């Protein structure tokens, strides 16, 4: 998978891709992430990428011309299945969407800024608009990093133990059960006996019950799709 991220702040985005699982995924050649500076596609020597809004109103608008040039240049070299625009009014990112995007070939992610992009960009270039939550960020960059993290870890071969992504919270509309490690007792706080019992079947049953209990308590909305009482 190739992910090309168009941004006016490429430096802001470097760190998340230089560490841990996202770095390993790139080192293994399972994903290529390119940070593309939109200013390199600006039409004037000041490298301007925003302008005043027609009709007035506060805030600058990201201009269509640099974005069109950038996207069309990328498309002339690669095929893309998705051109995603990060925006607070997009579809909320959830696990099913991350799963779907992890099966994608290449994608472009456009990070919005200021008051947003010229609407014609959304109409003519964008295949999907994604939000990471109902709050407004200063720009789409951090959202794009979140989206990439959620997607890249699902690409087969990225995680060492392939089943570990499947046992993540949300994969089956359930929150993951609590986990414990050594010591078995700390300040009198004990790990549940069942986990020390070695009885695999009972342990699995306990984990499943804990998942359901947690989901009921914390995110009952997730249970709707599960037919669980
Ligand atoms: N840009 C600004 N706010 C955002 C959000 N909540 N999600 C994605 N991109 C954004």
CSV table of C-alpha atoms and ligand atoms in Angstrom, one decimal:
chain,number,residue,atom,x,y,z
A,1,UNK,CA,0.0,0.0,0.0
A,2,UNK,CA,1.1,3.5,-0.8
A,3,UNK,CA,-0.2,6.4,1.2
A,4,UNK,CA,0.5,9.9,-0.1
A,5,UNK,CA,-0.4,12.6,2.5
A,6,UNK,CA,-0.8,16.1,1.1
A,7,UNK,CA,-0.2,18.7,3.8
A,8,UNK,CA,1.1,22.3,4.4
A,9,UNK,CA,2.9,21.0,7.5
A,10,UNK,CA,4.9,17.9,6.5
A,11,UNK,CA,7.3,18.3,9.5
A,12,UNK,CA,4.3,18.0,11.8
A,13,UNK,CA,3.6,14.5,10.5
A,14,UNK,CA,7.1,13.0,10.5
A,15,UNK,CA,7.3,11.7,14.0
A,16,UNK,CA,4.4,9.2,14.0
A,17,UNK,CA,5.8,7.4,11.0
A,18,UNK,CA,9.3,7.1,12.5
A,19,UNK,CA,8.5,4.9,15.4
A,20,UNK,CA,7.1,1.6,16.5
A,21,UNK,CA,4.6,-0.3,14.3
A,22,UNK,CA,4.3,2.3,11.6
A,23,UNK,CA,8.1,2.4,11.1
A,24,UNK,CA,8.3,-1.4,11.1
A,25,UNK,CA,5.6,-1.6,8.5
A,26,UNK,CA,7.5,0.7,6.2
A,27,UNK,CA,10.8,-1.0,6.9
A,28,UNK,CA,9.2,-4.3,5.9
A,29,UNK,CA,8.0,-2.8,2.7
A,30,UNK,CA,4.4,-3.4,3.5
A,31,UNK,CA,3.5,0.3,3.2
A,32,UNK,CA,5.1,3.4,1.7
A,33,UNK,CA,4.1,6.7,3.3
A,34,UNK,CA,5.0,9.9,1.5
A,35,UNK,CA,4.6,13.4,3.0
A,36,UNK,CA,3.9,15.8,0.2
A,37,UNK,CA,4.3,19.5,0.8
A,38,UNK,CA,1.3,21.3,-0.8
A,39,UNK,CA,3.4,24.5,-1.1
A,40,UNK,CA,5.6,22.7,-3.7
A,41,UNK,CA,2.5,22.9,-6.0
A,42,UNK,CA,1.7,26.6,-5.3
A,43,UNK,CA,1.4,28.7,-8.4
A,44,UNK,CA,3.3,31.8,-7.1
A,45,UNK,CA,6.7,32.4,-5.7
A,46,UNK,CA,5.3,33.0,-2.2
A,47,UNK,CA,4.1,29.4,-2.3
A,48,UNK,CA,0.6,30.5,-1.3
A,49,UNK,CA,-2.0,27.8,-0.9
A,50,UNK,CA,-4.8,29.7,0.7
A,51,UNK,CA,-6.9,32.8,-0.2
A,52,UNK,CA,-9.9,34.8,1.0
A,53,UNK,CA,-13.4,33.3,0.7
A,54,UNK,CA,-15.6,34.6,-2.0
A,55,UNK,CA,-18.6,36.2,-0.3
A,56,UNK,CA,-16.6,37.2,2.7
A,57,UNK,CA,-16.5,35.6,6.1
A,58,UNK,CA,-13.7,34.9,8.6
A,59,UNK,CA,-10.9,32.6,7.7
A,60,UNK,CA,-8.9,31.6,4.6
A,61,UNK,CA,-9.8,28.9,2.2
A,62,UNK,CA,-7.4,26.3,0.7
A,63,UNK,CA,-7.2,27.1,-3.0
A,64,UNK,CA,-8.2,24.6,-5.6
A,65,UNK,CA,-5.3,25.1,-8.0
A,66,UNK,CA,-2.3,23.8,-5.9
A,67,UNK,CA,-4.4,20.9,-4.7
A,68,UNK,CA,-5.6,20.0,-8.2
A,69,UNK,CA,-2.0,20.2,-9.5
A,70,UNK,CA,-0.7,18.1,-6.7
A,71,UNK,CA,-3.4,15.4,-6.9
A,72,UNK,CA,-3.2,15.2,-10.7
A,73,UNK,CA,0.6,14.9,-10.6
A,74,UNK,CA,0.3,12.0,-8.2
A,75,UNK,CA,-2.4,10.4,-10.2
A,76,UNK,CA,-0.3,10.6,-13.4
A,77,UNK,CA,2.3,8.4,-11.6
A,78,UNK,CA,0.2,6.0,-9.5
A,79,UNK,CA,-3.3,4.5,-9.3
A,80,UNK,CA,-5.3,5.4,-6.2
A,81,UNK,CA,-8.4,3.8,-4.9
A,82,UNK,CA,-9.2,6.6,-2.5
A,83,UNK,CA,-8.6,10.3,-2.2
A,84,UNK,CA,-9.5,11.1,1.4
A,85,UNK,CA,-10.1,14.5,2.8
A,86,UNK,CA,-9.7,14.9,6.6
A,87,UNK,CA,-12.4,17.1,7.9
A,88,UNK,CA,-14.6,17.4,11.0
A,89,UNK,CA,-17.7,17.1,8.9
A,90,UNK,CA,-16.6,13.8,7.3
A,91,UNK,CA,-17.8,10.2,8.2
A,92,UNK,CA,-16.6,9.2,11.7
A,93,UNK,CA,-13.6,6.9,11.7
A,94,UNK,CA,-14.4,3.6,13.3
A,95,UNK,CA,-13.0,0.0,13.2
A,96,UNK,CA,-15.1,-1.2,10.2
A,97,UNK,CA,-13.9,1.8,8.1
A,98,UNK,CA,-10.3,1.1,9.2
A,99,UNK,CA,-10.7,-2.5,8.2
A,100,UNK,CA,-12.1,-1.5,4.8
A,101,UNK,CA,-9.3,1.0,4.1
A,102,UNK,CA,-6.7,-1.6,5.1
A,103,UNK,CA,-7.8,-3.6,2.1
A,104,UNK,CA,-7.3,-0.7,-0.2
A,105,UNK,CA,-4.5,-0.3,-2.7
A,106,UNK,CA,-3.0,3.2,-2.7
A,107,UNK,CA,-4.6,6.2,-1.2
A,108,UNK,CA,-4.1,10.0,-1.1
A,109,UNK,CA,-5.0,11.8,2.1
A,110,UNK,CA,-5.5,15.6,1.9
A,111,UNK,CA,-5.2,17.4,5.2
A,112,UNK,CA,-7.5,20.4,5.5
A,113,UNK,CA,-6.6,23.7,7.1
A,114,UNK,CA,-8.0,27.2,7.8
A,115,UNK,CA,-11.7,27.3,7.0
A,116,UNK,CA,-11.5,24.3,4.8
A,117,UNK,CA,-10.9,23.6,1.1
A,118,UNK,CA,-12.6,25.2,-1.9
A,119,UNK,CA,-15.8,23.1,-2.3
A,120,UNK,CA,-14.8,22.2,-5.8
A,121,UNK,CA,-12.0,20.1,-4.5
A,122,UNK,CA,-14.5,18.0,-2.5
A,123,UNK,CA,-16.8,17.7,-5.5
A,124,UNK,CA,-14.3,16.7,-8.1
A,125,UNK,CA,-11.3,15.1,-6.4
A,126,UNK,CA,-12.3,13.6,-3.1
A,127,UNK,CA,-13.7,10.0,-2.8
A,128,UNK,CA,-14.3,10.0,1.0
A,129,UNK,CA,-14.3,12.5,3.8
A,130,UNK,CA,-13.2,11.3,7.2
A,131,UNK,CA,-13.4,12.8,10.7
A,132,UNK,CA,-11.7,11.4,13.7
A,133,UNK,CA,-14.2,12.8,16.2
A,134,UNK,CA,-16.8,15.4,16.9
A,135,UNK,CA,-14.4,18.2,17.7
A,136,UNK,CA,-12.4,20.6,15.6
A,137,UNK,CA,-8.6,20.2,15.2
A,138,UNK,CA,-6.3,23.0,13.9
A,139,UNK,CA,-5.8,20.9,10.8
A,140,UNK,CA,-6.2,17.5,9.3
A,141,UNK,CA,-2.6,16.3,10.0
A,142,UNK,CA,-3.2,14.7,13.4
A,143,UNK,CA,-6.4,13.1,12.1
A,144,UNK,CA,-4.5,11.7,9.1
A,145,UNK,CA,-1.9,10.2,11.4
A,146,UNK,CA,-4.6,8.6,13.5
A,147,UNK,CA,-6.3,7.2,10.4
A,148,UNK,CA,-2.9,5.9,9.0
A,149,UNK,CA,-2.1,4.2,12.4
A,150,UNK,CA,-5.6,2.5,12.5
A,151,UNK,CA,-5.2,1.3,8.9
A,152,UNK,CA,-1.6,0.3,8.7
A,153,UNK,CA,-1.6,-2.0,11.7
A,154,UNK,CA,-4.3,-4.0,10.0
A,155,UNK,CA,-2.3,-4.7,6.9
A,156,UNK,CA,-1.4,-8.4,6.9
A,157,UNK,CA,2.2,-9.0,8.1
A,158,UNK,CA,2.4,-5.6,9.9
A,159,UNK,CA,1.8,-7.1,13.4
A,160,UNK,CA,4.0,-10.0,14.4
A,161,UNK,CA,1.1,-12.0,15.7
A,162,UNK,CA,-1.5,-11.7,13.0
A,163,UNK,CA,-4.3,-12.6,15.4
A,164,UNK,CA,-3.5,-9.7,17.7
A,165,UNK,CA,-5.3,-7.2,15.5
A,166,UNK,CA,-8.3,-9.5,15.4
A,167,UNK,CA,-8.5,-9.5,19.2
A,168,UNK,CA,-8.4,-5.7,19.4
A,169,UNK,CA,-11.3,-3.9,20.9
A,170,UNK,CA,-14.0,-3.1,18.4
A,171,UNK,CA,-13.1,-5.9,16.0
A,172,UNK,CA,-16.2,-7.8,17.0
A,173,UNK,CA,-18.1,-4.8,18.3
A,174,UNK,CA,-16.8,-5.7,21.8
A,175,UNK,CA,-14.4,-3.9,24.0
A,176,UNK,CA,-11.3,-6.0,24.9
A,177,UNK,CA,-11.2,-7.7,28.3
A,178,UNK,CA,-8.9,-6.5,31.0
A,179,UNK,CA,-5.3,-7.8,30.8
A,180,UNK,CA,-2.7,-8.5,33.6
A,181,UNK,CA,1.0,-9.3,33.8
A,182,UNK,CA,3.4,-10.2,36.5
A,183,UNK,CA,3.5,-10.0,39.5
A,184,UNK,CA,0.4,-12.0,40.3
A,185,UNK,CA,0.0,-9.9,43.4
A,186,UNK,CA,1.0,-6.2,43.9
A,187,UNK,CA,0.2,-4.4,47.2
A,188,UNK,CA,-2.4,-7.0,47.8
A,189,UNK,CA,-4.1,-6.3,44.5
A,190,UNK,CA,-4.5,-9.7,42.9
A,191,UNK,CA,-4.8,-11.0,39.3
A,192,UNK,CA,-8.1,-12.9,39.0
A,193,UNK,CA,-7.5,-16.5,39.9
A,194,UNK,CA,-9.0,-17.8,36.7
A,195,UNK,CA,-6.2,-16.3,34.7
A,196,UNK,CA,-3.7,-18.2,36.7
A,197,UNK,CA,-5.6,-21.5,36.6
A,198,UNK,CA,-4.1,-22.7,33.3
A,199,UNK,CA,-7.6,-23.8,32.2
A,200,UNK,CA,-7.7,-22.5,28.7
A,201,UNK,CA,-11.4,-23.0,28.0
A,202,UNK,CA,-12.5,-21.3,31.2
A,203,UNK,CA,-10.1,-18.5,30.6
A,204,UNK,CA,-11.5,-17.9,27.1
A,205,UNK,CA,-15.1,-17.9,28.6
A,206,UNK,CA,-14.1,-15.4,31.3
A,207,UNK,CA,-12.5,-13.1,28.8
A,208,UNK,CA,-15.6,-13.2,26.6
A,209,UNK,CA,-17.8,-12.5,29.6
A,210,UNK,CA,-15.6,-9.6,30.6
A,211,UNK,CA,-15.7,-8.2,27.1
A,212,UNK,CA,-19.5,-8.2,27.2
A,213,UNK,CA,-19.6,-6.7,30.7
A,214,UNK,CA,-17.3,-3.9,29.7
A,215,UNK,CA,-19.1,-3.2,26.5
A,216,UNK,CA,-22.4,-3.0,28.3
A,217,UNK,CA,-21.0,-0.7,30.9
A,218,UNK,CA,-18.9,1.6,28.7
A,219,UNK,CA,-20.2,1.4,25.2
A,220,UNK,CA,-23.6,-0.2,25.1
A,221,UNK,CA,-24.2,1.3,21.6
A,222,UNK,CA,-21.7,-1.3,20.2
A,223,UNK,CA,-23.9,-4.2,21.4
A,224,UNK,CA,-26.8,-3.2,19.2
A,225,UNK,CA,-25.2,-5.0,16.2
A,226,UNK,CA,-24.3,-8.1,18.2
A,227,UNK,CA,-27.6,-9.6,19.3
A,228,UNK,CA,-26.3,-10.0,22.8
A,229,UNK,CA,-28.5,-9.5,25.9
B,1,LIG,N1,-9.7,18.5,10.8
B,1,LIG,C1,-10.1,19.3,11.7
B,1,LIG,N2,-10.8,18.7,12.6
B,1,LIG,C2,-10.8,17.4,12.2
B,1,LIG,C3,-11.4,16.2,12.7
B,1,LIG,N3,-12.1,16.2,13.8
B,1,LIG,N4,-11.2,15.0,12.1
B,1,LIG,C4,-10.5,15.0,10.9
B,1,LIG,N5,-9.9,16.1,10.4
B,1,LIG,C5,-10.1,17.3,11.0
